[in-house]
mmCIF file of C-alpha atoms in Angstrom:
data_model
loop_
_atom_site.group_PDB
_atom_site.id
_atom_site.type_symbol
_atom_site.label_atom_id
_atom_site.label_comp_id
_atom_site.label_asym_id
_atom_site.label_seq_id
_atom_site.Cartn_x
_atom_site.Cartn_y
_atom_site.Cartn_z
ATOM 1 C CA ILE C 10 26.501 16.700 -17.707
ATOM 2 C CA ALA C 11 23.254 14.895 -18.420
ATOM 3 C CA PRO C 12 20.291 16.695 -16.800
ATOM 4 C CA ALA C 13 17.216 14.684 -15.917
ATOM 5 C CA GLN C 14 14.114 14.946 -18.064
ATOM 6 C CA ARG C 15 12.022 15.317 -14.922
ATOM 7 C CA PRO C 16 12.651 15.963 -11.243
ATOM 8 C CA GLY C 17 13.084 13.226 -8.676
ATOM 9 C CA ALA C 18 11.091 12.967 -5.451
ATOM 10 C CA ARG C 19 13.543 15.250 -3.586
ATOM 11 C CA GLY C 20 14.568 17.788 -6.208
ATOM 12 C CA TRP C 21 16.350 17.634 -9.541
ATOM 13 C CA TYR C 22 19.294 15.379 -10.270
ATOM 14 C CA ILE C 23 22.064 15.044 -12.838
ATOM 15 C CA HIS C 24 24.821 12.638 -13.790
ATOM 16 C CA VAL C 25 28.274 14.136 -14.324
ATOM 17 C CA THR C 26 31.032 12.282 -16.189
ATOM 18 C CA PHE C 27 34.633 13.343 -15.635
ATOM 19 C CA GLU C 28 37.716 12.692 -17.767
ATOM 20 C CA SER C 29 39.460 10.769 -14.989
ATOM 21 C CA SER C 30 38.327 8.556 -12.136
ATOM 22 C CA ALA C 31 40.596 10.467 -9.704
ATOM 23 C CA VAL C 32 38.368 13.533 -10.107
ATOM 24 C CA VAL C 33 35.356 11.384 -9.200
ATOM 25 C CA ASP C 34 36.860 10.759 -5.736
ATOM 26 C CA GLU C 35 37.167 14.526 -5.182
ATOM 27 C CA ALA C 36 33.595 15.130 -6.372
ATOM 28 C CA VAL C 37 32.141 12.493 -4.027
ATOM 29 C CA LYS C 38 33.834 14.210 -1.066
ATOM 30 C CA ARG C 39 31.395 17.105 -1.689
ATOM 31 C CA ALA C 40 28.417 14.904 -0.741
ATOM 32 C CA GLY C 41 26.334 16.719 1.866
ATOM 33 C CA ASP C 42 27.510 20.194 0.857
ATOM 34 C CA PHE C 43 24.693 22.707 0.656
ATOM 35 C CA LEU C 44 23.417 24.029 -2.654
ATOM 36 C CA GLY C 45 20.795 26.558 -1.716
ATOM 37 C CA LYS C 46 18.870 25.162 1.251
ATOM 38 C CA GLU C 47 19.359 21.472 0.404
ATOM 39 C CA ARG C 48 22.289 19.160 1.032
ATOM 40 C CA MET C 49 23.427 17.604 -2.242
ATOM 41 C CA ARG C 50 23.394 13.855 -2.636
ATOM 42 C CA ILE C 51 26.509 12.718 -4.533
ATOM 43 C CA ASP C 52 27.532 9.134 -5.186
ATOM 44 C CA PHE C 53 29.155 6.912 -7.786
ATOM 45 C CA ALA C 54 27.071 6.006 -10.842
ATOM 46 C CA PHE C 55 27.231 3.639 -13.787
ATOM 47 C CA LEU C 56 26.257 5.090 -17.153
ATOM 48 C CA ASP C 57 24.706 1.833 -18.321
ATOM 49 C CA LYS C 58 21.899 2.449 -15.818
ATOM 50 C CA LEU C 59 20.974 5.726 -17.459
ATOM 51 C CA ARG C 60 18.312 6.133 -20.098
ATOM 52 C CA ALA C 61 19.697 5.774 -23.581
ATOM 53 C CA ARG C 62 20.417 9.155 -25.145
ATOM 54 C CA ASN C 63 18.837 8.094 -28.438
ATOM 55 C CA ILE C 64 15.240 7.574 -27.352
ATOM 56 C CA ASP C 65 14.289 6.457 -30.874
ATOM 57 C CA ALA C 66 16.677 3.494 -30.754
ATOM 58 C CA PRO C 67 14.961 0.146 -30.070
ATOM 59 C CA LEU C 68 15.327 -1.076 -26.488
ATOM 60 C CA ASP C 69 17.496 -4.180 -26.051
ATOM 61 C CA LYS C 70 15.585 -5.861 -23.225
ATOM 62 C CA LYS C 71 18.191 -8.614 -22.775
ATOM 63 C CA ARG C 72 20.113 -6.570 -20.164
ATOM 64 C CA TYR C 73 16.954 -6.137 -18.069
ATOM 65 C CA MET C 74 15.504 -9.665 -18.376
ATOM 66 C CA PRO C 75 15.626 -12.288 -15.612
ATOM 67 C CA GLN C 76 18.931 -14.113 -15.152
ATOM 68 C CA ASN C 77 17.562 -16.775 -12.792
ATOM 69 C CA ALA C 78 15.228 -19.647 -13.598
ATOM 70 C CA LYS C 79 11.556 -19.045 -12.917
ATOM 71 C CA VAL C 80 10.503 -20.392 -9.523
ATOM 72 C CA ASP C 81 7.591 -22.857 -9.922
ATOM 73 C CA GLY C 82 4.586 -21.331 -8.182
ATOM 74 C CA GLY C 83 6.708 -18.345 -7.155
ATOM 75 C CA HIS C 84 5.004 -15.114 -6.161
ATOM 76 C CA THR C 85 8.088 -12.833 -5.955
ATOM 77 C CA VAL C 86 10.238 -10.753 -8.283
ATOM 78 C CA TRP C 87 13.488 -8.950 -7.544
ATOM 79 C CA VAL C 88 13.730 -5.426 -8.989
ATOM 80 C CA GLY C 89 16.958 -3.489 -9.411
ATOM 81 C CA ASP C 90 18.661 -0.506 -11.040
ATOM 82 C CA LEU C 91 16.168 1.790 -9.338
ATOM 83 C CA SER C 92 16.758 5.496 -8.781
ATOM 84 C CA LEU C 93 17.365 6.764 -5.266
ATOM 85 C CA ASP C 94 14.174 8.795 -5.747
ATOM 86 C CA VAL C 95 11.922 5.731 -6.125
ATOM 87 C CA THR C 96 9.621 5.147 -3.162
ATOM 88 C CA GLU C 97 7.848 2.005 -2.031
ATOM 89 C CA GLY C 98 4.566 3.844 -2.675
ATOM 90 C CA LYS C 99 5.500 4.531 -6.314
ATOM 91 C CA MET C 100 6.598 0.924 -6.825
ATOM 92 C CA ARG C 101 3.386 -0.401 -5.276
ATOM 93 C CA GLU C 102 1.373 1.875 -7.574
ATOM 94 C CA LEU C 103 3.239 0.507 -10.625
ATOM 95 C CA PHE C 104 3.063 -3.162 -9.725
ATOM 96 C CA GLU C 105 -0.602 -3.090 -8.626
ATOM 97 C CA ASP C 106 -1.306 -2.737 -12.378
ATOM 98 C CA VAL C 107 -0.215 -6.367 -12.920
ATOM 99 C CA GLY C 108 -1.626 -7.937 -9.759
ATOM 100 C CA GLU C 109 -2.356 -7.579 -6.062
ATOM 101 C CA VAL C 110 0.860 -6.796 -4.162
ATOM 102 C CA GLN C 111 1.137 -8.642 -0.838
ATOM 103 C CA MET C 112 4.567 -7.321 0.153
ATOM 104 C CA LEU C 113 7.045 -4.809 -1.213
ATOM 105 C CA HIS C 114 10.427 -3.837 0.208
ATOM 106 C CA LEU C 115 13.179 -1.553 -1.154
ATOM 107 C CA SER C 116 16.793 -1.199 0.058
ATOM 108 C CA LEU C 117 19.852 0.826 -0.920
ATOM 109 C CA ASN C 118 22.301 -1.120 -3.060
ATOM 110 C CA PRO C 119 25.821 -1.712 -1.662
ATOM 111 C CA LEU C 120 27.285 1.221 -3.641
ATOM 112 C CA ARG C 121 24.499 3.450 -2.272
ATOM 113 C CA ASN C 122 23.858 4.834 -5.768
ATOM 114 C CA GLY C 123 20.480 3.212 -6.321
ATOM 115 C CA LYS C 124 17.880 0.889 -4.873
ATOM 116 C CA PHE C 125 16.731 -2.696 -5.318
ATOM 117 C CA GLY C 126 13.933 -4.669 -3.768
ATOM 118 C CA HIS C 127 11.395 -7.473 -3.827
ATOM 119 C CA VAL C 128 7.728 -7.501 -4.773
ATOM 120 C CA LYS C 129 5.538 -10.418 -3.680
ATOM 121 C CA PHE C 130 2.219 -10.904 -5.469
ATOM 122 C CA ALA C 131 -0.938 -12.698 -4.318
ATOM 123 C CA ASP C 132 -1.080 -14.634 -7.620
ATOM 124 C CA PRO C 133 1.912 -16.359 -9.320
ATOM 125 C CA ALA C 134 0.599 -15.282 -12.771
ATOM 126 C CA SER C 135 1.336 -11.680 -11.760
ATOM 127 C CA VAL C 136 5.062 -12.516 -11.759
ATOM 128 C CA GLU C 137 5.043 -13.139 -15.531
ATOM 129 C CA ARG C 138 2.955 -10.020 -16.164
ATOM 130 C CA ALA C 139 5.462 -7.968 -14.137
ATOM 131 C CA VAL C 140 8.413 -9.393 -16.091
ATOM 132 C CA GLU C 141 6.714 -8.735 -19.438
ATOM 133 C CA ARG C 142 5.632 -5.197 -18.598
ATOM 134 C CA TYR C 143 8.491 -3.817 -16.503
ATOM 135 C CA CYS C 144 11.785 -5.291 -17.796
ATOM 136 C CA GLY C 145 13.591 -2.192 -19.054
ATOM 137 C CA TYR C 146 10.797 0.132 -17.902
ATOM 138 C CA GLU C 147 12.122 3.670 -17.392
ATOM 139 C CA LEU C 148 11.450 5.195 -13.987
ATOM 140 C CA TYR C 149 13.117 8.460 -12.898
ATOM 141 C CA GLY C 150 15.639 8.237 -15.743
ATOM 142 C CA MET C 151 16.810 4.665 -15.053
ATOM 143 C CA ARG C 152 15.698 1.403 -16.639
ATOM 144 C CA MET C 153 14.435 -1.250 -14.241
ATOM 145 C CA ARG C 154 15.845 -4.787 -14.125
ATOM 146 C CA ILE C 155 13.620 -7.657 -13.005
ATOM 147 C CA ASP C 156 14.475 -11.199 -11.975
ATOM 148 C CA TYR C 157 12.660 -14.170 -10.505
ATOM 149 C CA ALA C 158 13.113 -14.578 -6.754
ATOM 150 C CA ALA C 159 12.283 -17.210 -4.163
ATOM 151 C CA ASP C 160 9.394 -16.439 -1.851
ATOM 152 C CA LYS C 161 10.513 -15.379 1.629
ATOM 153 C CA PRO C 162 8.624 -14.441 4.790
ATOM 154 C CA ALA C 163 8.175 -10.698 5.400
ATOM 155 C CA THR C 164 10.581 -10.948 8.356
ATOM 156 C CA ALA C 165 13.416 -11.611 5.877
ATOM 157 C CA PHE C 166 13.070 -7.996 4.751
ATOM 158 C CA ARG C 167 13.547 -6.295 8.118
ATOM 159 C CA PRO C 168 15.468 -3.034 7.860
ATOM 160 C CA ARG C 169 19.159 -3.433 8.607
ATOM 161 C CA PRO C 170 21.064 -0.811 10.557
ATOM 162 C CA ASP C 171 22.517 1.913 8.329
ATOM 163 C CA LYS C 172 26.293 1.708 8.463
ATOM 164 C CA GLY C 173 26.609 5.181 6.904
ATOM 165 C CA GLY C 174 29.292 6.325 4.517
ATOM 166 C CA ARG C 175 29.507 6.001 0.774
ATOM 167 C CA GLY C 176 30.337 3.054 -1.369
ATOM 168 C CA VAL C 177 33.749 2.321 -2.791
ATOM 169 C CA ARG C 178 34.371 3.737 -6.261
ATOM 170 C CA PRO C 179 34.006 0.955 -8.802
ATOM 171 C CA VAL C 180 37.099 0.433 -10.969
ATOM 172 C CA GLY C 181 37.005 2.794 -13.931
ATOM 173 C CA CYS C 182 33.984 4.749 -12.685
ATOM 174 C CA ARG C 183 34.079 8.297 -14.074
ATOM 175 C CA THR C 184 30.456 9.281 -13.401
ATOM 176 C CA VAL C 185 28.727 10.608 -10.295
ATOM 177 C CA PHE C 186 25.063 11.051 -9.428
ATOM 178 C CA VAL C 187 24.261 14.483 -7.958
ATOM 179 C CA GLY C 188 20.798 14.770 -6.437
ATOM 180 C CA ARG C 189 18.594 17.012 -4.301
ATOM 181 C CA LEU C 190 19.325 19.960 -6.577
ATOM 182 C CA PRO C 191 17.028 23.007 -6.647
ATOM 183 C CA GLU C 192 15.129 23.716 -9.869
ATOM 184 C CA GLY C 193 16.898 26.059 -12.249
#
């Protein structure tokens, strides 16, 4: 069990790694069970998203750097590997440090174990500042990935209907995220 260094927006969270992936399926069935007065959030997790245990080790930013070519005159970055606890308000607060944010939208990833989104800046130079400052940046115990993205109209980011349910366990996944835990 790897407890968080700090609480998330809706209580404390942990990552639990089991010896077999079959046990993970049983653990995820407990999603929504009460612990105290809160329903627990449980979903599949990938350990490579978690903060390195050796905080003194140098950060290898290659995993977090853009994979796509920079868009000439582009104003938008894609951000991923975000904690479920990250809010659009927190992201706006972060990215306003590198430039004026015109649009920001976050969504649940397909496995429903994290978030991703897009940030559109008023000035294209802010894109490079965001990449330089926030690739591998730790937020709520997870390191952020950033990539270049094509500019899209705000209507492209309309909320989609929630289909409910949990994601499918990735092959070999032995770790679950457990959130909304009470302190102590």
